[in-house]
Short mmCIF file of C-alpha atoms in Angstrom, two decimals:
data_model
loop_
_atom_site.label_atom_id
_atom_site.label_comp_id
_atom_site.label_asym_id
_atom_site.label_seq_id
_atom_site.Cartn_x
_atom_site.Cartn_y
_atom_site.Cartn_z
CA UNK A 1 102.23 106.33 73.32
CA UNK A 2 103.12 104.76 76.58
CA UNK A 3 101.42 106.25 79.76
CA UNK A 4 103.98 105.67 83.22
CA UNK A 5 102.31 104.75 86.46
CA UNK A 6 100.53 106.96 88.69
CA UNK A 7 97.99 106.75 91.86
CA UNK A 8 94.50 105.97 90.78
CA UNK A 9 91.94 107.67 91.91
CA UNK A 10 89.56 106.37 94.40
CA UNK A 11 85.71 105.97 94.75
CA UNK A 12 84.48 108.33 97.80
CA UNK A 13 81.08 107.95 99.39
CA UNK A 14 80.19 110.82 102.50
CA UNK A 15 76.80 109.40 103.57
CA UNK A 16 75.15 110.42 107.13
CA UNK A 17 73.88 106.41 108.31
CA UNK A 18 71.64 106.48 111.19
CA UNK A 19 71.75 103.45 113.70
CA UNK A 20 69.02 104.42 116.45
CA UNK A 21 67.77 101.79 119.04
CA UNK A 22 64.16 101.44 118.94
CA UNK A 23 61.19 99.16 118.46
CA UNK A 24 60.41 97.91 115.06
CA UNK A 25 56.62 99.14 115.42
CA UNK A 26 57.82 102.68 116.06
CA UNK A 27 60.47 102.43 113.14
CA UNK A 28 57.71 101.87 110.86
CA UNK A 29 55.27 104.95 111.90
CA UNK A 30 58.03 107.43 111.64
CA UNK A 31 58.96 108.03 107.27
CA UNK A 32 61.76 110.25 106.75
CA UNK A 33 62.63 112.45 103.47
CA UNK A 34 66.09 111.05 102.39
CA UNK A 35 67.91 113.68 100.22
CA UNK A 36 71.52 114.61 99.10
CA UNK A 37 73.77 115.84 95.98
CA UNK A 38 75.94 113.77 93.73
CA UNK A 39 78.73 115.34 93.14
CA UNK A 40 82.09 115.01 91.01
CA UNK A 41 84.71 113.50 93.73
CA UNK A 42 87.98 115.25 91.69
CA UNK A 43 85.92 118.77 90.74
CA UNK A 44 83.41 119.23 93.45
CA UNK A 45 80.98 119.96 91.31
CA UNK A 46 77.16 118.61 90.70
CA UNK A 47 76.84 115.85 88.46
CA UNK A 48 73.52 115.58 86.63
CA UNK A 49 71.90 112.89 85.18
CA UNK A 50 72.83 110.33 87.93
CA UNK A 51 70.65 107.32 88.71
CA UNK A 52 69.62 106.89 92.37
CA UNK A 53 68.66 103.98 93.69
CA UNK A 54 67.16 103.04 97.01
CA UNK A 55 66.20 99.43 97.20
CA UNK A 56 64.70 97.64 100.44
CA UNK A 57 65.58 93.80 101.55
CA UNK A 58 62.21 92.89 100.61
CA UNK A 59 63.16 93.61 96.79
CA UNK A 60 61.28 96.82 96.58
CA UNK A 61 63.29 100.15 94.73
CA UNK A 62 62.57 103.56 94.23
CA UNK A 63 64.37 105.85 91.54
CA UNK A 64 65.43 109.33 91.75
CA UNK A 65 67.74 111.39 88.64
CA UNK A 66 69.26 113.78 90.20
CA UNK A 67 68.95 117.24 88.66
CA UNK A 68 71.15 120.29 87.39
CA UNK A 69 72.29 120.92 91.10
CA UNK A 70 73.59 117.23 91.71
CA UNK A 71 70.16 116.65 94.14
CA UNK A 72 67.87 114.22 94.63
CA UNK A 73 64.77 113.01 97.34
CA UNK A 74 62.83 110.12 98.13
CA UNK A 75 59.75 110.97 100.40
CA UNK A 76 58.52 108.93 102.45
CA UNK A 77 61.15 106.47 103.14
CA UNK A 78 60.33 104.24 106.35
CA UNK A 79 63.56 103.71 108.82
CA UNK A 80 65.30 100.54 108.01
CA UNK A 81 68.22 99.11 105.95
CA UNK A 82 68.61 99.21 102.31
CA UNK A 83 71.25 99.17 99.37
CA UNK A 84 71.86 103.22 98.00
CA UNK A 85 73.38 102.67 93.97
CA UNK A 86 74.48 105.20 92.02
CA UNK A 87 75.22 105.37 88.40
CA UNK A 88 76.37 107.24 85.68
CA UNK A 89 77.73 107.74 82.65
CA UNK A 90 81.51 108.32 82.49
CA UNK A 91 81.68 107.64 86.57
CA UNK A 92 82.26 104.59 88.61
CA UNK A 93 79.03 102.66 90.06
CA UNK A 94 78.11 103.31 93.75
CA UNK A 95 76.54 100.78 95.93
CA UNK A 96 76.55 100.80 99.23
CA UNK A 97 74.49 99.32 102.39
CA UNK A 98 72.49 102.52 104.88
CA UNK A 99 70.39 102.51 107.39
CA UNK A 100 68.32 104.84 108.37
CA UNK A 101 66.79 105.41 111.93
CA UNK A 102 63.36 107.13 113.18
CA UNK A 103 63.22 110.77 113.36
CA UNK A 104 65.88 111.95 111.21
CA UNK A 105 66.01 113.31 107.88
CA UNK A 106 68.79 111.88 106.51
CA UNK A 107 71.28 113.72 104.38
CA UNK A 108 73.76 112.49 101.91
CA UNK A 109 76.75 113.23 100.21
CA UNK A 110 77.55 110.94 97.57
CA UNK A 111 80.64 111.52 95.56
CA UNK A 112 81.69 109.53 92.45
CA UNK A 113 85.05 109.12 90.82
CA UNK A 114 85.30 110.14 87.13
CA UNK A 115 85.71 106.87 85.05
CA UNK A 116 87.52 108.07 81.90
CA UNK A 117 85.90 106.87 78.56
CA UNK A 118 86.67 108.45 75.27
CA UNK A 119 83.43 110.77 75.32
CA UNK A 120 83.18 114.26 75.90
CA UNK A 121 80.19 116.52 76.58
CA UNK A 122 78.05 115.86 73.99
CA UNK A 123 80.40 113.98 72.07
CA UNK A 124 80.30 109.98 71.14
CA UNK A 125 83.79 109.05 71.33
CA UNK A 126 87.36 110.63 70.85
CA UNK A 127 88.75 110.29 67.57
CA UNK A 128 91.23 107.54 66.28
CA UNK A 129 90.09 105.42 68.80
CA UNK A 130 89.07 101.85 68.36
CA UNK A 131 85.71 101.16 69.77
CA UNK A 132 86.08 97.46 70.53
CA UNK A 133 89.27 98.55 72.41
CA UNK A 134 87.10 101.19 73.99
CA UNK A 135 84.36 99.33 75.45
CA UNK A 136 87.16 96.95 77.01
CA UNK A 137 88.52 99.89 79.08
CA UNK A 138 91.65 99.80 77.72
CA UNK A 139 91.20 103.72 77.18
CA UNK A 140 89.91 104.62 80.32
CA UNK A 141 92.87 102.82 82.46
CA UNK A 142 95.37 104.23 80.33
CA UNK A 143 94.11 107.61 81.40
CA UNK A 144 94.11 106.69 85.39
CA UNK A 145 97.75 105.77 84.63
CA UNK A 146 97.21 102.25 86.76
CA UNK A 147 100.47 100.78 84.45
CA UNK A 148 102.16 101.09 81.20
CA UNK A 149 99.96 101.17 77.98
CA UNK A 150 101.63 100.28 74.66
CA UNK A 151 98.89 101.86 71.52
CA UNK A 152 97.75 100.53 68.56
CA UNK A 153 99.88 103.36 66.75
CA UNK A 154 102.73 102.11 69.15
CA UNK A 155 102.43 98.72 68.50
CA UNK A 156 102.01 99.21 64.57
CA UNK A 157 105.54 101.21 64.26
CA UNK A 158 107.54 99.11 66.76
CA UNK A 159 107.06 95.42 65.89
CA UNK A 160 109.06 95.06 62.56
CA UNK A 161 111.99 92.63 63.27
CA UNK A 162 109.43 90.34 65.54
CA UNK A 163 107.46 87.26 64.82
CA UNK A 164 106.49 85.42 67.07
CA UNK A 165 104.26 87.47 69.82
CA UNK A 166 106.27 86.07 72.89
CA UNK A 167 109.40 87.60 71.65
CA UNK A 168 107.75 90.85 71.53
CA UNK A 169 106.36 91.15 75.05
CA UNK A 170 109.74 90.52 76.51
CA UNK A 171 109.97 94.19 74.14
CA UNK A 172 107.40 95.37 75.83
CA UNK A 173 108.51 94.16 79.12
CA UNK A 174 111.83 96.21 78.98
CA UNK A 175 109.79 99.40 78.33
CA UNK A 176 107.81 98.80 82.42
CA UNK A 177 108.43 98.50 85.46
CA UNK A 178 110.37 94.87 86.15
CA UNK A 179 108.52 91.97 88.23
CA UNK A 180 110.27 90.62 91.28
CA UNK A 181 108.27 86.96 89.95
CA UNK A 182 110.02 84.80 87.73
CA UNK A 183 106.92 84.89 86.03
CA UNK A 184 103.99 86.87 84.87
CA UNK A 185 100.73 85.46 84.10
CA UNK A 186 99.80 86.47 80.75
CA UNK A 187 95.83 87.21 79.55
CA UNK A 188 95.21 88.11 76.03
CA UNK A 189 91.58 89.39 75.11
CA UNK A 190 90.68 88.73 78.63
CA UNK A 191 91.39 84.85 78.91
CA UNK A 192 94.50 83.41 80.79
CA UNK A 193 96.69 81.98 77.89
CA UNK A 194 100.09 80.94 80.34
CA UNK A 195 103.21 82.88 81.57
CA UNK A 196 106.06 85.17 80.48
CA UNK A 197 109.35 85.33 82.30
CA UNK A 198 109.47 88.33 84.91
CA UNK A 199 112.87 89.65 85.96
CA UNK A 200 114.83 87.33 83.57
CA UNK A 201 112.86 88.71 80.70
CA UNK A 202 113.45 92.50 81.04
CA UNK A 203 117.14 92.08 81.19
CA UNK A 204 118.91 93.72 78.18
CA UNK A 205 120.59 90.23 77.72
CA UNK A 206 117.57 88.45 76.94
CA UNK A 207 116.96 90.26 73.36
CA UNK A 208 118.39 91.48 70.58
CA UNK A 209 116.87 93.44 67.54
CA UNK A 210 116.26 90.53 65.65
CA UNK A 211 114.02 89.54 68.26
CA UNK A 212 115.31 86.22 69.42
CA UNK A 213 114.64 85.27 73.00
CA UNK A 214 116.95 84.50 75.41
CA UNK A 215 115.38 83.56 78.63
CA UNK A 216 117.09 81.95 81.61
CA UNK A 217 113.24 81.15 82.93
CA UNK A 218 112.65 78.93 79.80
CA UNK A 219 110.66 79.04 76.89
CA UNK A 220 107.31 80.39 76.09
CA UNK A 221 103.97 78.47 77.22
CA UNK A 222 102.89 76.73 73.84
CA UNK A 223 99.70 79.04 73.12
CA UNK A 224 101.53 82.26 73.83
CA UNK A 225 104.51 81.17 71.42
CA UNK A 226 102.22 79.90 68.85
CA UNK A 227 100.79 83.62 68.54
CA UNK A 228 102.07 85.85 65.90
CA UNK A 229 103.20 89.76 66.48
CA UNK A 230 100.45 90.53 63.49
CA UNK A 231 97.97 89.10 66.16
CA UNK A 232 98.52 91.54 68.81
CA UNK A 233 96.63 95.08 68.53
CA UNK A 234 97.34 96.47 71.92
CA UNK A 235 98.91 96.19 75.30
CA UNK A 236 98.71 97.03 79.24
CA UNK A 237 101.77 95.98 82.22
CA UNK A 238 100.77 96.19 85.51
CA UNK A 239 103.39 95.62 88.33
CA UNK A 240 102.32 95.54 92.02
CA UNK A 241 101.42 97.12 93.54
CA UNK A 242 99.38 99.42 90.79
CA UNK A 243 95.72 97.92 90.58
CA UNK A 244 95.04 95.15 88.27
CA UNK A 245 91.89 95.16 86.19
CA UNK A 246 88.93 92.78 87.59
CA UNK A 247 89.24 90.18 84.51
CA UNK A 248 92.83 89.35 86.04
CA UNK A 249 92.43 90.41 89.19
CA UNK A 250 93.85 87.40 91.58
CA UNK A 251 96.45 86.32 94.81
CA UNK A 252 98.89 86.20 91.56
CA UNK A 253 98.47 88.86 89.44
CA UNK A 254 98.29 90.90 92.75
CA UNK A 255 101.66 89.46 93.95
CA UNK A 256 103.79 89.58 90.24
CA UNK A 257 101.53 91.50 88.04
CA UNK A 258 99.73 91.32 85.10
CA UNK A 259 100.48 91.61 81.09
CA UNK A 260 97.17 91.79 79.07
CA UNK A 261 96.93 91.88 75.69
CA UNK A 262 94.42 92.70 73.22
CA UNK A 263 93.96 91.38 69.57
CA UNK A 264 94.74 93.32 66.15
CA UNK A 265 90.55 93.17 65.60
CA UNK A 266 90.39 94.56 68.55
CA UNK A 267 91.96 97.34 67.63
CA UNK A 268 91.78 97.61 63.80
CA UNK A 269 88.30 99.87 62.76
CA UNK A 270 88.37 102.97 60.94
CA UNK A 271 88.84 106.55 63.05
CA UNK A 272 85.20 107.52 64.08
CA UNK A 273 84.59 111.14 64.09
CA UNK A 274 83.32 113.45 67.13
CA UNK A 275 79.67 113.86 66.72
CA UNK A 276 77.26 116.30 68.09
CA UNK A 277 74.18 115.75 69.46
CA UNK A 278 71.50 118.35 69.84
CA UNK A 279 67.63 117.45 70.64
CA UNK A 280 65.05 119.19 68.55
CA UNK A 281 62.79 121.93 69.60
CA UNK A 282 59.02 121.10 69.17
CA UNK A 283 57.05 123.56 66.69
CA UNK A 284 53.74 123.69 69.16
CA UNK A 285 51.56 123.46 66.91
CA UNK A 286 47.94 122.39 67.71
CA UNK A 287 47.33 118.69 67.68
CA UNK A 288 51.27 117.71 67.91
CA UNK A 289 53.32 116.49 71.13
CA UNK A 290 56.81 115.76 71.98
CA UNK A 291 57.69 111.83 72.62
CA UNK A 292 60.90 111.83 75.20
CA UNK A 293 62.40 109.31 77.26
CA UNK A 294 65.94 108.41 77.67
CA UNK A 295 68.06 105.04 76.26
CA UNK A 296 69.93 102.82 78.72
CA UNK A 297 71.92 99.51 78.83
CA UNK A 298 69.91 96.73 79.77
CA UNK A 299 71.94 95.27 82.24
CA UNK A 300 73.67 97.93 83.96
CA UNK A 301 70.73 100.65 83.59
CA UNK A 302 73.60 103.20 82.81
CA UNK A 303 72.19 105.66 80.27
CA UNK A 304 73.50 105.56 77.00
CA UNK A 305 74.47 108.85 74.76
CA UNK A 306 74.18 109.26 71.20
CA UNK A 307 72.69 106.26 70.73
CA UNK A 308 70.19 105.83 67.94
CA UNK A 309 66.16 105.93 68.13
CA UNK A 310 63.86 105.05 65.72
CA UNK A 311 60.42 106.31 65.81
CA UNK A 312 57.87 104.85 62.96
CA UNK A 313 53.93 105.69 63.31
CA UNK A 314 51.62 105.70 60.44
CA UNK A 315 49.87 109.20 58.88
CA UNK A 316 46.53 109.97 59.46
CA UNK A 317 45.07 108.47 55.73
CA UNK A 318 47.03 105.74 57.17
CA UNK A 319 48.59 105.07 53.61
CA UNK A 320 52.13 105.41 54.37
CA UNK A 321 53.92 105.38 57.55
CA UNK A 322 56.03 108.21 58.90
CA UNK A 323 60.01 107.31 59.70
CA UNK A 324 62.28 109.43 62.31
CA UNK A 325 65.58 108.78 63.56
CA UNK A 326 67.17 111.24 66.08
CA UNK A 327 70.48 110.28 68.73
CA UNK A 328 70.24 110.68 72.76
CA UNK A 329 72.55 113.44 74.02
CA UNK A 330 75.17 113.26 76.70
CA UNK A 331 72.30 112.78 79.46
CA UNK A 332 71.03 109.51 77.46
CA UNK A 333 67.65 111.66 76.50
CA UNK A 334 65.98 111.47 73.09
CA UNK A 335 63.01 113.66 71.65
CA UNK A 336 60.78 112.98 68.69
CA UNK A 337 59.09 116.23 67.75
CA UNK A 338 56.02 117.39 66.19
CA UNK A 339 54.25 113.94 66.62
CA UNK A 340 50.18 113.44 66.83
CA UNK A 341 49.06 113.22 69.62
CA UNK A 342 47.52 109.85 70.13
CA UNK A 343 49.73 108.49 67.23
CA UNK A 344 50.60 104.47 68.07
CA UNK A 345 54.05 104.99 67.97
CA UNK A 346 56.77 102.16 67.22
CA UNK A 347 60.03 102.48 68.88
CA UNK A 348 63.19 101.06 68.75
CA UNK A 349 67.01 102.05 69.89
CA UNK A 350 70.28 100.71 68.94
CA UNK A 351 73.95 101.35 70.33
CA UNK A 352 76.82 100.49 68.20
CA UNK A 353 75.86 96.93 66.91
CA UNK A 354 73.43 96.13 68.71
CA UNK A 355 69.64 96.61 69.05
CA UNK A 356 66.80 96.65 71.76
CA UNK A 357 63.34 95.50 71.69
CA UNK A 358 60.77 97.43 69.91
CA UNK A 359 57.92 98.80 71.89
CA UNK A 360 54.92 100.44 70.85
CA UNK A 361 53.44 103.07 72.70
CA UNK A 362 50.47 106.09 72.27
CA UNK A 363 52.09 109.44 71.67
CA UNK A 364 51.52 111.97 75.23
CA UNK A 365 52.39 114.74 76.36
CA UNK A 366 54.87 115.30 79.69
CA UNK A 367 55.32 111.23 79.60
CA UNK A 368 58.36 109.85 79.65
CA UNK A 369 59.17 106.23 77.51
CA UNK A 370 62.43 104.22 79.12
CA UNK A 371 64.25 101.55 76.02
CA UNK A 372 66.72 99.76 76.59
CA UNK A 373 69.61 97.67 75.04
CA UNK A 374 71.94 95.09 75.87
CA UNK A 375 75.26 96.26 75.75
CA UNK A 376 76.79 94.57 78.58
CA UNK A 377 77.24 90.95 78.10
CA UNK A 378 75.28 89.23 81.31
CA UNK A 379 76.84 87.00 83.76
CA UNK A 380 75.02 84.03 85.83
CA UNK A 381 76.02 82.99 89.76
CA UNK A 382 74.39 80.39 90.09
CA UNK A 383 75.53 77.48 93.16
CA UNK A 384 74.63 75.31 96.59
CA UNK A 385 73.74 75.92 100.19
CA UNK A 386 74.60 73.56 102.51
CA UNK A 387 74.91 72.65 106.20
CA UNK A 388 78.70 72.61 107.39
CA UNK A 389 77.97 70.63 109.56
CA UNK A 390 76.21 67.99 107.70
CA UNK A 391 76.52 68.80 104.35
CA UNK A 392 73.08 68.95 103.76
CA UNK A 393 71.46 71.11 101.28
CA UNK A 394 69.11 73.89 102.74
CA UNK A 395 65.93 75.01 100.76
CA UNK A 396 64.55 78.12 100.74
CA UNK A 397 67.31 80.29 101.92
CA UNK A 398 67.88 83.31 100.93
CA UNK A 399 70.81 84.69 98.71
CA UNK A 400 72.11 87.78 98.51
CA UNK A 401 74.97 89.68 96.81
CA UNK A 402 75.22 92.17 99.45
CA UNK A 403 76.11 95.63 98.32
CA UNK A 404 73.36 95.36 95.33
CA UNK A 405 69.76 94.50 94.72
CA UNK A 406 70.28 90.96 93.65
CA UNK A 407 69.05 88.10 95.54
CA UNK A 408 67.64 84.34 94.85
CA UNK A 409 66.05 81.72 96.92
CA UNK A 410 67.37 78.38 97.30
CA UNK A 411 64.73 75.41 95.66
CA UNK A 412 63.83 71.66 97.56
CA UNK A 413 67.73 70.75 96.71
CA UNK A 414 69.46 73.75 97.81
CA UNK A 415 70.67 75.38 94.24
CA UNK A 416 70.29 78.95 93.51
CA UNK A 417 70.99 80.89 90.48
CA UNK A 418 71.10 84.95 90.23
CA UNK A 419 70.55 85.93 86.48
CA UNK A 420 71.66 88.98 84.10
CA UNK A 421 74.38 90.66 86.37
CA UNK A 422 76.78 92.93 85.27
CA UNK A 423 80.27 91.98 84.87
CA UNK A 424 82.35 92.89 88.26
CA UNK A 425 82.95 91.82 92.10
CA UNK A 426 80.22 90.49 94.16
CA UNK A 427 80.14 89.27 97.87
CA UNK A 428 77.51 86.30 97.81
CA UNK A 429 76.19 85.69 101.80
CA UNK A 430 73.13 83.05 102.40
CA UNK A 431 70.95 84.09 105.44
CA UNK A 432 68.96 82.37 108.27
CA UNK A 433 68.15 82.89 111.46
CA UNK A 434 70.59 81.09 114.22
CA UNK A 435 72.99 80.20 111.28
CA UNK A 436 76.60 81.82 110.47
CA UNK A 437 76.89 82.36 106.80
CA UNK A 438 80.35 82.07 105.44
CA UNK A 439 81.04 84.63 102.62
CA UNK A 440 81.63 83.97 98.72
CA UNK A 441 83.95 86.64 97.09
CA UNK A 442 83.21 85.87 92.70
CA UNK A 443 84.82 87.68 90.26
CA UNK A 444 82.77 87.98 87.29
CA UNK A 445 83.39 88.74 83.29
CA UNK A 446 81.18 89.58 80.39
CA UNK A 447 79.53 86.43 80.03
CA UNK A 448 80.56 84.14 82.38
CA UNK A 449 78.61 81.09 84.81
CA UNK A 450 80.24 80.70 87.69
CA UNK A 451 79.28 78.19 90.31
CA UNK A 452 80.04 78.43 94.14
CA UNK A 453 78.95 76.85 97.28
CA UNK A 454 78.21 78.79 100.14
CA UNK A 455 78.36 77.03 103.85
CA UNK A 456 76.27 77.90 106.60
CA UNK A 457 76.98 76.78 110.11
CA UNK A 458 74.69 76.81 113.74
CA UNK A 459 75.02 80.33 115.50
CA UNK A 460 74.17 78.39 118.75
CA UNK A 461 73.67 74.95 120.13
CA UNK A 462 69.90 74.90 119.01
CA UNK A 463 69.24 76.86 116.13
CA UNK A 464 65.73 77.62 114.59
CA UNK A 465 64.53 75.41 112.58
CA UNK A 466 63.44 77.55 109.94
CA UNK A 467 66.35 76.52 107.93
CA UNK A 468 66.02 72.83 106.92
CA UNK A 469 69.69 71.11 106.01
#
C-alpha cells in the first residue's frame, strides 16, 4: 500500500491567558478556580480520560482527568505563571506556558489533535500490524499522509529482482515525489547511515528490472550498499516541504527530504488479533472490595490500554495464595473484583515486553492504586553554563526546558543534567537575574545523552551578582 501526501493536521490550543498588572502581595491573596474542556480538535467532541497538568516554577503540580464531558478544575490556583500539559492516549501531548492574573476565573479550551495509532475503542491494536513497527510511528504517519509509505506486504511482493538494498530505494524513489537535492540523507531504524542520489536517482534511466543502478550522482555510501533488500521491512519518503519525523528532523532533511527505513525484524511478528477489554462487575458481597487504579508509561505518564495486571494476595488460612490477571481498558483503568478487604495485595503490570515494579498495597474501598511501566526509552540532557563573556562556569543556575516541568540546577562547576525525558523537542534556557540567556533547541530520541552548552551574557553594565561566572 502506498499512502500519497496530504496536509497534516495541526495541534490547536484556545486558552484564555490573563496578564494583569498588579503587586505580587495582592496576586497571592486572590486564588482563582481554573477550569475548561478537552476536546477532539478534528470532531469537536469531549475527550475523556485526558491528563491535566498544572505545574508551578517552583516544581509544584497538580493533576486533574478530565471526565465524560471533556472538563476539568483546579481550585484554588494562586495568579502566576505555570506550564498547562495535556496528555492522552491516541492524541498529541500539549504543553504550553499561562499565566493567570488576580480576579479572574480563568477558562480554557484545550483542543488536541488525534495522533493515529493502530487502536480502536477498546481495542489493542489493528490487525496484521507489526508492533515494533507500531510503536515507531510508522503507522500513525502513514495515516496523516505526511509522505509516501511503502508496507511490509508492499515491500515483500515488490523486491524480487533486487539485492542489494541501495538499488531498491532508487525503486522506491521513482514511486514519490522527486528531490530537487542531489542527495537525500538516508536513516534506517532511526540512525543516519549516508545518502541516496535525489533527482538523478528517480529518473527512469537510472534502473532497470534487474535492478542495476545507474546513477550520474555516484555510487552508494558503503553502509547503505553493504545492506541487503532481505534487510529492509518497511519504508517512508518525505519531500519538502511535508513534515519530517523528529528522529530526522534537521536544516537538511528539511531542505531535500528524508528516506527512512525500517528493518525486516522490525516488521516480521505474527498478525495480533483485536482484543476486547471489558472490566468486571464486583459481586458486593459482605467483606469484599474492588481494587482499581489505572496503568501508565513511566516516562511519559500516558495511560496505557489493555495492558496486563497481576494481582496475587494470600487466602485467609493463608495456605495458598490467590492469582488474578485482568487487562486495562481503553481509559488505561483496571479492576480486581471481589477482593478482602484488608487483603495485602501484590501488584504488578506489564505492556508488551516489558514489566513494572511490583508494589504491595492493603485492599480499600473508593482508593485508587497508580503502576507504572517503562515503555518509552528515557533520554538524558545533560551540559554547561557559562559566562559569554568570560567563559566562566556559573553554579547554581537554574535550567529549564521551557514548555514542560523539567528543570536542574547547575553544581560548583557549572554542569547540569535533566534525567528520564521523553523522546522529542525541547527548548533548554538557563535563568538569572540581570543575565540574557541564549536558547538551546535539542532534538531528542529514545535513548539518547546529549550534551549542550548554554551561554549567558550581562543584561546591563552591572548585573547582580547572584550569578557567580
Amino acid at each position: 500500500m502506498i499512502a500519497t501526501a496530504r496536509a497534516p493536521l495541526l495541534l490547536a490550543l484556545a486558552a484564555v491567558v490573563w496578564i494583569v498588572p498588579g503587586s505580587r502581595a495582592l496576586a497571592a491573596q486572590e486564588a482563582v478556580r481554573v477550569a475548561g474542556t478537552v476536546t477532539d480538535e478534528t470532531t469537536g467532541q469531549p475527550v475523556e480520560g485526558a491528563l491535566v497538568r498544572l505545574a508551578d516554577l517552583a516544581g509544584s503540580v497538580r493533576e486533574a482527568l478530565s471526565g465524560s464531558a471533556g472538563g476539568f478544575a483546579f481550585d484554588g490556583v494562586a495568579p502566576g505563571e505555570y506550564v498547562l500539559g495535556v496528555r492522552r492516549i491516541g492524541y498529541e501531548g500539549l504543553s504550553t506556558p499561562l499565566e493567570i492574573g488576580p480576579g479572574a476565573q480563568a477558562t480554557l479550551n484545550l483542543r488536541l489533535t488525534p495522533r493515529a495509532i493502530p487502536l480502536e475503542p477498546l481495542n489493542v491494536d489493528v490487525e496484521g500490524r507489526a508492533p515494533r513497527l507500531a510503536e515507531t510511528g510508522f503507522y500513525d504517519r502513514l495515516e496523516e499522509g505526511w509522505g509516501t509509505y511503502f508496507e511490509p506486504e508492499w515491500i515483500r511482493t515488490r523486491s524480487a529482482g533486487f539485492i542489494r538494498l541501495s538499488h531498491f530505494v532508487s525503486n522506491l524513489q521513482r514511486r514519490a515525489p522527486l528531490s530537487r537535492c542531489s542527495q537525500v540523507r538516508v536513516y534506517y531504524d532511526e540512525r543516519f547511515i549516508g545518502h541516496a542520489a535525489g533527482w538523478g536517482t528517480s529518473k527512469p534511466v537510472s534502473i532497470n528490472a534487474a535492478g542495476l543502478h545507474r546513477s550520474a550522482v555516484g555510487p552508494a555510501p558503503r553502509i547503505l550498499d553493504a545492506l541487503s533488500v532481505t534487510d529492509l521491512g518497511a519504508a517512508e519518503l518525505y519531500t519538502p516541504p511535508a513534515p519530517i519525523p523528529l528522529f530526522a528532523l534537521n536544516d537538511t532533511t528539511a531542505a531535500c527530504g528524508a528516506i527512512i527505513l525500517w528493518s525486516d525484524w522490525m516488521a516480521r511478528t505474527a498478525e495480533i488479533p483485536q482484543i476486547e477489554v471489558k472490566l468486571c462487575e464486583p459481586a458486593g458481597r459482605p467483606g469484599e472490595v474492588a481494587l482499581e487504579g489505572f496503568v501508565e508509561d513511566e516516562i511519559t505518564e500516558v495511560r496505557l490500554p489493555a495492558a496486563h495486571v497481576f494481582g496475587s494476595y494470600p487466602t485467609s488460612d493463608g495456605a495458598v495464595r490467590r492469582d488474578l490477571a485482568v487487562r486495562t481498558d481503553s481509559l488505561g483503568r483496571y479492576r480486581l473484583c471481589d477482593v478482602p478487604a484488608g487483603a495485602a495485595v501484590e501488584l504488578e503490570a506489564a505492556y508488551g515486553p516489558e514489566t513494572g515494579r511490583r508494589d504491595v498495597v492493603e485492599a480499600a474501598s473508593g482508593e485508587e492504586v497508580r503502576l507504572t511501566v517503562q515503555v518509552t526509552v528515557p533520554g538524558v540532557i545533560s551540559g554547561l553554563v557559562v559566562n559569554e563573556g568570560t567563559g566562566r562556569p556559573f553554579r547554581n543556575v537554574p535550567v529549564v526546558l521551557v514548555g514542560t516541568d523539567f528543570r536542574a540546577v547547575t553544581n560548583t562547576a557549572g554542569r547540569f543534567s535533566v534525567e528520564g525525558l521523553p523522546p522529542g523537542a525541547y527548548r533548554l534556557r538557563a535563568i538569572c537575574e540581570g543575565f540574557e540567556s541564549i536558547a538551546q533547541d535539542v532534538e531528542l530520541v529514545p535513548g539518547a545523552s546529549v550534551r549542550v552548552m548554554l551561554a549567558l551574557r550581562p543584561a546591563g553594565p552591572l548585573p547582580p551578582r547572584r550569578c557567580v561566572g
